[in-house]
CSV table of C-alpha atoms and ligand atoms in Angstrom, one decimal:
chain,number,residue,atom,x,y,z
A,6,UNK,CA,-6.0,15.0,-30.5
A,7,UNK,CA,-6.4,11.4,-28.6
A,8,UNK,CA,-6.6,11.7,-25.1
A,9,UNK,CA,-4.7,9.3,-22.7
A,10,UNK,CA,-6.5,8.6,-19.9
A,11,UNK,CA,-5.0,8.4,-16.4
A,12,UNK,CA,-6.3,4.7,-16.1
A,13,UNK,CA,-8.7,2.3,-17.4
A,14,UNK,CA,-9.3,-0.3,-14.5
A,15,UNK,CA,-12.3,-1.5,-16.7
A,16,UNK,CA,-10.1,-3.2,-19.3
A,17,UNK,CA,-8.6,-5.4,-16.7
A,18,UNK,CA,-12.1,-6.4,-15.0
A,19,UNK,CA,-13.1,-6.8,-19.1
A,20,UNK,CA,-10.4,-8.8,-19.3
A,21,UNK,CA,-10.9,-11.3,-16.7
A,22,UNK,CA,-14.5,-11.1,-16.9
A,23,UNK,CA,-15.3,-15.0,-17.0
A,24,UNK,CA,-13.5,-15.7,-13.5
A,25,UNK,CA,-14.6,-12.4,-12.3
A,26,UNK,CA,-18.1,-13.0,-12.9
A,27,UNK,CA,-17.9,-16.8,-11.4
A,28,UNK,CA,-16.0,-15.1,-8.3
A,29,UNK,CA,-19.2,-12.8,-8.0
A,30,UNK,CA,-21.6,-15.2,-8.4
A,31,UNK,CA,-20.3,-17.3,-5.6
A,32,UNK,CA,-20.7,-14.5,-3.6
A,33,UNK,CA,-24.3,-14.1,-4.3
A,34,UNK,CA,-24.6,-18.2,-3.8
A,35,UNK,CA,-23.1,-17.8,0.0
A,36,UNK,CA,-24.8,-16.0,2.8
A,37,UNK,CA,-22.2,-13.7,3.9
A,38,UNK,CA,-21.5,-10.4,2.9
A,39,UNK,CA,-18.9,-8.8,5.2
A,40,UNK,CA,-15.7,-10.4,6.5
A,41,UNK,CA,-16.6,-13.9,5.1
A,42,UNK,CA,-14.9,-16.8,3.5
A,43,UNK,CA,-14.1,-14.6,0.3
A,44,UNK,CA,-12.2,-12.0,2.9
A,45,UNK,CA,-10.3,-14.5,5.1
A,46,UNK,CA,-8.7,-16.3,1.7
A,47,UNK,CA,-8.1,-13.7,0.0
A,48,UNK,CA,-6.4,-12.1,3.5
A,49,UNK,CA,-3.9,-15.3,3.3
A,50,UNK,CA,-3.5,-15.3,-0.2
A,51,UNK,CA,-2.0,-11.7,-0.3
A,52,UNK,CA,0.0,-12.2,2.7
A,53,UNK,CA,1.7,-15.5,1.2
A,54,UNK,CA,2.0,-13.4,-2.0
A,55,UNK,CA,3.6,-10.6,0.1
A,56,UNK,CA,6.0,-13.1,2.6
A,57,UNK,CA,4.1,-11.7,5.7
A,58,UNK,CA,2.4,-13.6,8.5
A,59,UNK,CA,-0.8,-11.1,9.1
A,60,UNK,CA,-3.1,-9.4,6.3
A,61,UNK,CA,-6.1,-7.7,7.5
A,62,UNK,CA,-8.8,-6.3,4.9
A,63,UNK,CA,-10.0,-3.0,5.2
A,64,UNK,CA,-12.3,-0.3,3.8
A,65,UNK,CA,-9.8,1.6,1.9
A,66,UNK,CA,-5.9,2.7,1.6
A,67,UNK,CA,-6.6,5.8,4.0
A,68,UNK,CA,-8.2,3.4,6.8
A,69,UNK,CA,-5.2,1.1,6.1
A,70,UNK,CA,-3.0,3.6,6.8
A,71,UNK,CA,-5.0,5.1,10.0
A,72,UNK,CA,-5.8,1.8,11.5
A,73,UNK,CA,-1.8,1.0,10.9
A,74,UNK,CA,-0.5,4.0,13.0
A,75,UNK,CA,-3.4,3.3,15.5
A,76,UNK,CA,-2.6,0.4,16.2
A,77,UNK,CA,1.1,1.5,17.1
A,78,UNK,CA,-0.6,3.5,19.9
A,79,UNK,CA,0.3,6.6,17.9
A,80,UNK,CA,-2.1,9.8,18.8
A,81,UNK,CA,-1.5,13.3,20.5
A,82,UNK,CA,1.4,14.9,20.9
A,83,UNK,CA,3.3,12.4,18.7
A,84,UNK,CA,5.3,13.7,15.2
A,85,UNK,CA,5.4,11.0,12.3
A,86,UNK,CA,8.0,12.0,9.8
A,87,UNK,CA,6.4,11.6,6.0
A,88,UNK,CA,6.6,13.4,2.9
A,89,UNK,CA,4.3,15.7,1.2
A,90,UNK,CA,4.8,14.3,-2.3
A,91,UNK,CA,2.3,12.0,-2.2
A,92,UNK,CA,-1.6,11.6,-2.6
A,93,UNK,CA,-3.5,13.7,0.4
A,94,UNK,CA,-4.4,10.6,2.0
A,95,UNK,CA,-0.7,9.8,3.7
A,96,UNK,CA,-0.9,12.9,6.0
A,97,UNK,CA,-4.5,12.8,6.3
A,98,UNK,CA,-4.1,10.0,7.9
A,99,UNK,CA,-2.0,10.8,10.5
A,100,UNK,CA,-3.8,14.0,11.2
A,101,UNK,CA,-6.4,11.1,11.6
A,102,UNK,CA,-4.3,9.3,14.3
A,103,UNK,CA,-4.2,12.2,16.2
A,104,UNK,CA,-0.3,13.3,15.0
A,105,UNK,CA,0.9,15.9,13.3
A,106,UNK,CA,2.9,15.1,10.3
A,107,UNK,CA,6.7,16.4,9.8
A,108,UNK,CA,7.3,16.6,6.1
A,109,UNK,CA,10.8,15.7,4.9
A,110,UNK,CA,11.5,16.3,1.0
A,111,UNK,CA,11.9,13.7,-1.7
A,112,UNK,CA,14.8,13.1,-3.7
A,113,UNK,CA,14.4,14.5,-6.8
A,114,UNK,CA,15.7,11.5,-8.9
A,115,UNK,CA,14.1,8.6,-6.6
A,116,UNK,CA,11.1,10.6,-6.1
A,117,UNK,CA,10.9,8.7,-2.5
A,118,UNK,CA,11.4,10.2,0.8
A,119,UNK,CA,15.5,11.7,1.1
A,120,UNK,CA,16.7,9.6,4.1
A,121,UNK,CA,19.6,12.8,4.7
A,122,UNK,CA,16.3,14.7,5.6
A,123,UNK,CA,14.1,11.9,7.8
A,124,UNK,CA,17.7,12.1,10.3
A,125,UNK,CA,17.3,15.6,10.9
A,126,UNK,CA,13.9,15.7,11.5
A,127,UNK,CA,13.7,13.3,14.1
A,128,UNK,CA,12.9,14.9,17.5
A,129,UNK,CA,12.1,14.0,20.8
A,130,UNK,CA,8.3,13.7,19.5
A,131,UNK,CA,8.7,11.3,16.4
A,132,UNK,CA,7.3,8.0,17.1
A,133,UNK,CA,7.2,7.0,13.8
A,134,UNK,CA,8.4,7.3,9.9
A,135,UNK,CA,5.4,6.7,7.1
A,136,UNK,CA,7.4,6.1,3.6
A,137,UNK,CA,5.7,6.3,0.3
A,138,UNK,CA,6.8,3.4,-2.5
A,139,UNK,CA,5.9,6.7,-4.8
A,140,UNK,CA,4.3,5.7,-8.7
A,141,UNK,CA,5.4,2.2,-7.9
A,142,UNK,CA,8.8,3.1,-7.2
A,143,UNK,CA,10.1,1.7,-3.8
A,144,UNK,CA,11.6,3.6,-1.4
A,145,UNK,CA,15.5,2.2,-0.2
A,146,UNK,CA,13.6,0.2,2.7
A,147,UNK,CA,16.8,-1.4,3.8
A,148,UNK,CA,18.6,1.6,5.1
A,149,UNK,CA,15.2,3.2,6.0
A,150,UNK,CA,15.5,0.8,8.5
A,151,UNK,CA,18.6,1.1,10.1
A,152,UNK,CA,17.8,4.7,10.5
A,153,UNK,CA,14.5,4.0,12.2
A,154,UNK,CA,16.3,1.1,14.2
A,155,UNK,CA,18.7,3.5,15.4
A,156,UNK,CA,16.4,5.8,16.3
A,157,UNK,CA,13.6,3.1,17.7
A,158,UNK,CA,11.2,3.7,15.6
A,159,UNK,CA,8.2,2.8,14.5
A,160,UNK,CA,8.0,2.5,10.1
A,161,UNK,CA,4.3,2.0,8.4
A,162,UNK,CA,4.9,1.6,4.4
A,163,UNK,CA,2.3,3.4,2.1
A,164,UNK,CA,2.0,0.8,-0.2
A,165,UNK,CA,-0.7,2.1,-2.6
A,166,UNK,CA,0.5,2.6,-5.2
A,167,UNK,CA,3.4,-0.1,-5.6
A,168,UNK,CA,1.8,-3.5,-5.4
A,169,UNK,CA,4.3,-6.3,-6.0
A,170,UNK,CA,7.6,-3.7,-6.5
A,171,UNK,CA,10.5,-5.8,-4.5
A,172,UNK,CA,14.3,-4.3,-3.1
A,173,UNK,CA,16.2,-7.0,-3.3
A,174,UNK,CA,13.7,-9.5,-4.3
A,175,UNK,CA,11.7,-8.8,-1.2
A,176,UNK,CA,8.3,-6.7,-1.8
A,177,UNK,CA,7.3,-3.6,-0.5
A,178,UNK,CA,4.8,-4.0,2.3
A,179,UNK,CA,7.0,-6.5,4.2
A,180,UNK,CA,10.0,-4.1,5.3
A,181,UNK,CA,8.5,-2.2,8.4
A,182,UNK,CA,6.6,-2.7,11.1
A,183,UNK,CA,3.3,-2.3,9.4
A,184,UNK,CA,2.6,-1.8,5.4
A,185,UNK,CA,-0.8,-0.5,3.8
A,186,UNK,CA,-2.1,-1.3,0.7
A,187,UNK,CA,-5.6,0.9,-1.3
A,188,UNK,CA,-7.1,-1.7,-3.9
A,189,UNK,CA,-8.5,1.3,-5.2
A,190,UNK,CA,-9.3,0.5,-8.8
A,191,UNK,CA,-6.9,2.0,-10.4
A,192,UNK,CA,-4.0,0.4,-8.9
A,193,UNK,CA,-1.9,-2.3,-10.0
A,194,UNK,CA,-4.2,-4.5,-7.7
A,195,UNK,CA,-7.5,-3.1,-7.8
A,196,UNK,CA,-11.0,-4.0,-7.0
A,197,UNK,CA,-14.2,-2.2,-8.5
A,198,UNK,CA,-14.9,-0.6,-5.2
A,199,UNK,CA,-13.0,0.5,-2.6
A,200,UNK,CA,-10.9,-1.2,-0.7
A,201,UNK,CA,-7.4,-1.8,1.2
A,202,UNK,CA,-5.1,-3.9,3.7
A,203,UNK,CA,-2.8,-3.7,6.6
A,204,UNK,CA,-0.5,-6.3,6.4
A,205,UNK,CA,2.1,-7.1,9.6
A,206,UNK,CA,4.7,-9.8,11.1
A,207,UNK,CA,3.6,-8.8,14.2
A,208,UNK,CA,1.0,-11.0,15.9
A,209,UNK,CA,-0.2,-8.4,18.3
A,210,UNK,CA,-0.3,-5.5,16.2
A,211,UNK,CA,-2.7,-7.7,13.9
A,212,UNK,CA,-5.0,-8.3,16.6
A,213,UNK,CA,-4.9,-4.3,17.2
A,214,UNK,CA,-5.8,-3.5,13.8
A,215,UNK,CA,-8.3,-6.7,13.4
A,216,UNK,CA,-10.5,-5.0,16.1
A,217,UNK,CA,-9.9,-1.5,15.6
A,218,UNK,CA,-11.5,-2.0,11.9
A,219,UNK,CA,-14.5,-3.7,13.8
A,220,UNK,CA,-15.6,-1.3,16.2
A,221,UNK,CA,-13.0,-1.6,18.7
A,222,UNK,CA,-14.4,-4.9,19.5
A,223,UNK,CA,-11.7,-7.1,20.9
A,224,UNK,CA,-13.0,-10.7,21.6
A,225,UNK,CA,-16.1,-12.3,21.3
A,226,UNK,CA,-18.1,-10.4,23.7
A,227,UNK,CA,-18.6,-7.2,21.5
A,228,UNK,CA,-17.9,-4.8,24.0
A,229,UNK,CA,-16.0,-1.7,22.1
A,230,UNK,CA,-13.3,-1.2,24.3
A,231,UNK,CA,-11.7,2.1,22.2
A,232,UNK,CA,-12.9,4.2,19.5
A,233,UNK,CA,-12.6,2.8,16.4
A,234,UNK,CA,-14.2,2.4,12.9
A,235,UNK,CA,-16.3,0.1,10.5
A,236,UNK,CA,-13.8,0.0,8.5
A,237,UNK,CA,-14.2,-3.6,6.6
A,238,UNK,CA,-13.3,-5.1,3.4
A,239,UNK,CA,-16.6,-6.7,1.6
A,240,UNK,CA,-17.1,-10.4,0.2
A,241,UNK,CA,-17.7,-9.4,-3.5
A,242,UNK,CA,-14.3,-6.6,-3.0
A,243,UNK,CA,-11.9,-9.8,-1.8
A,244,UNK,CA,-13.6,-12.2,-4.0
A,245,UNK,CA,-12.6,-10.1,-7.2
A,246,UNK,CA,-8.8,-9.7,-5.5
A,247,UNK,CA,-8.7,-13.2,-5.1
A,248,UNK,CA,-9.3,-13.7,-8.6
A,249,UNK,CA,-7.4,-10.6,-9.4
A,250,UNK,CA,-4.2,-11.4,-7.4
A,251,UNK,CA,-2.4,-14.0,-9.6
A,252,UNK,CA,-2.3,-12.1,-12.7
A,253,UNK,CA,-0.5,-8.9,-10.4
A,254,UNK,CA,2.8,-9.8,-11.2
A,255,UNK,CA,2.1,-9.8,-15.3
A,256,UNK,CA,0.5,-7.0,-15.0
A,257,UNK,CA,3.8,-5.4,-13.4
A,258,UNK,CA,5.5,-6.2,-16.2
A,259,UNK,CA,3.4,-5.2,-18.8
A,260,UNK,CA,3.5,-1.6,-17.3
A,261,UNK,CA,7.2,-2.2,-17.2
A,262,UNK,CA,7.3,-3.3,-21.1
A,263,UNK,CA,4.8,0.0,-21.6
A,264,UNK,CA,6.6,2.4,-19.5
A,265,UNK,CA,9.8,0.9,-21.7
A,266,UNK,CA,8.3,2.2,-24.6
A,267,UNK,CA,7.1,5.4,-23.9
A,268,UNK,CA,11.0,6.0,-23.0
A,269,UNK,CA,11.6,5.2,-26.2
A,270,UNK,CA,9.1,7.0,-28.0
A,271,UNK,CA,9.8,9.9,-25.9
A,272,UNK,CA,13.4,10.0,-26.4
A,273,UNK,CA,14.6,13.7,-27.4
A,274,UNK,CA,11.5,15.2,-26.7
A,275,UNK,CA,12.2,17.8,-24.1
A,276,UNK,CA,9.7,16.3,-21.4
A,277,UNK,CA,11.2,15.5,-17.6
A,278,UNK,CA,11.4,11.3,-17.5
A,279,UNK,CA,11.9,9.2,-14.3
A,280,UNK,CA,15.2,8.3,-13.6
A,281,UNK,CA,16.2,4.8,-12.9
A,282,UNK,CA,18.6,3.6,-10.7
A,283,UNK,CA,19.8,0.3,-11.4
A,284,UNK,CA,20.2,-2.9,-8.9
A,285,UNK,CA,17.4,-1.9,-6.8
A,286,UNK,CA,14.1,-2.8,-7.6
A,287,UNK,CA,10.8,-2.0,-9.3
A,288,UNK,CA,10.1,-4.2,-12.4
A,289,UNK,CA,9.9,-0.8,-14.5
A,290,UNK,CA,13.8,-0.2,-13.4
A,291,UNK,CA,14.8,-3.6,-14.2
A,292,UNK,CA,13.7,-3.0,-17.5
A,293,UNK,CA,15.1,0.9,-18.1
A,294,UNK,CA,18.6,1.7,-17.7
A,295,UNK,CA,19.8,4.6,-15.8
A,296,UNK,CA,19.3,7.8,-17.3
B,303,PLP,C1,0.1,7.0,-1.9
B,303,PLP,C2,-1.3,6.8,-1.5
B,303,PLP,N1,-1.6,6.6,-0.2
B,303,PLP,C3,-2.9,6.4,0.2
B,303,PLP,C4,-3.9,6.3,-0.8
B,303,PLP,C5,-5.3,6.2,-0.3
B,303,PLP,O1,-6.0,5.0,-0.8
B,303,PLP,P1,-7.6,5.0,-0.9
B,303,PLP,O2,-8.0,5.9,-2.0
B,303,PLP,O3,-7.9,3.5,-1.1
B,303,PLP,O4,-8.1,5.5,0.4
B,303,PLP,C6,-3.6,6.5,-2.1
B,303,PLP,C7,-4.7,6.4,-3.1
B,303,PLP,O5,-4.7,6.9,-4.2
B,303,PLP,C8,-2.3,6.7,-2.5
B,303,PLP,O6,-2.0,6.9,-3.8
């Protein structure tokens, strides 16, 4: 019997091997390691790609995610509405912050958080709602945000695991306040390390998270002001993105043309499928009709 794996990352990095290597070796021709040139262009090429004014490179999608509802103020005594059907790391993370997490259910067919749900379990605690764009399928961020409007509050997108899916031609990550992005390397962007991003529009809120993934340190005087992390993405991690980054979008599709044909193939066998709902949004729905 063949086995499928899960993922193969190393056949993309096998794949682009010539401009990865000459990505690395520039790296090793520079003289900086951490948050260098590689790191600052490759944080302004992913927020152009993304429509966003602020990308900041971290460690990994869980810091992303921690130094995102830090950097709302969010800590004790505060509820952040999420979902449980997702990887460990979502409500980890706001254990992390200091919050307890209030666990709504998904829809079944969407597999995203059920917005009927996040309105009743707002109390007089919740600061904040923490979506996940589930197996690259986005979560309906336009009236996720009238509902957190309404309520005023807070939205940080879990991103990691739906690099480049839109809603209405506009891509995940650049609907809420805050998004967060793992380049672990088995997602659609990955690097061959670890690695993430907390991407914002909101000037102040990037300056939060730019020195709470530094030690807290705020200017140029290096004095750690709060408790923070080392939480930084490295020069060969953003050099490989950088290189990486343009092919994301054909990449999407491939999946999409894949995932197209295991519907296909699949068709009559008694196994559950995703459903897709058509008009909104991931390049995989565009390409299979409702079911
Ligand atoms: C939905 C989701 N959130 C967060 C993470 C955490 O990312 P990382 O492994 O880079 O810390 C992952 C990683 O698999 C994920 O799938």
């Amino acid at each position: 019997m063949a086995m499928i794996p899960l993922g193969a990352p190393q056949l993309r990095f096998r794949r682009f091997s010539a401009a990865l290597g000459g990505a690395i070796q520039g790296v090793f021709d520079g003289t900086q390691f951490i948050l260098g040139p590689r790191v600052e262009a490759f944080e302004e090429d992913f927020a152009t790609y993304l429509g966003v004014r602020h990308c900041i490179g971290v460690n990994s999608g869980t810091d992303a995610l921690i130094l995102a509802l830090r950097s709302l103020g969010i800590g004790a005594g505060d509820e952040v509405i999420t979902v449980s059907m997702s990887f460990t790391a979502t409500a980890m993370a706001v254990l992390h912050a200091g919050a307890q997490p209030r666990f709504v259910d998904v829809d079944p067919v969407t597999r995203c958080m059920d917005l009927a749900q996040v309105e009743a379990a707002v109390t007089s605690r919740t600061v904040a709602i923490l979506p996940v764009h589930l197996h690259g399928y986005p979560m309906d961020m336009p009236r996720l945000m009238a509902l957190a409007e309404r309520h005023r509050l807070a939205v940080v997108e879990d991103c990691a695991q739906a690099h480049g899916a839109r809603i209405d031609g506009r891509v995940v990550g650049s609907w809420g306040h805050l998004g967060a992005f793992s380049f672990y390397p088995t997602k659609n962007l990955g690097c061959p390390g670890d690695g993430g991003a907390v991407v914002t529009g909101d000037p102040a809120l990037a300056a939060r998270v730019r020195a709470l993934r530094t030690y807290g340190w705020f200017d140029e005087q290096r004095v750690s002001a709060e408790l923070a992390l080392n939480s930084r993405l490295d020069e060969l991690q953003a050099a490989v993105l950088s290189a990486l980054l343009p092919h994301l979008d054909e990449g999407n599709h491939e999946r999409a043309l894949l995932a197209a044909r295991y519907r296909t193939l699949l068709e009559g066998v008694d196994v559950g499928l995703p459903s897709y709902h058509p008009g909104r949004v991931s390049p995989i729905r565009d390409l299979c009709p409702t079911t």
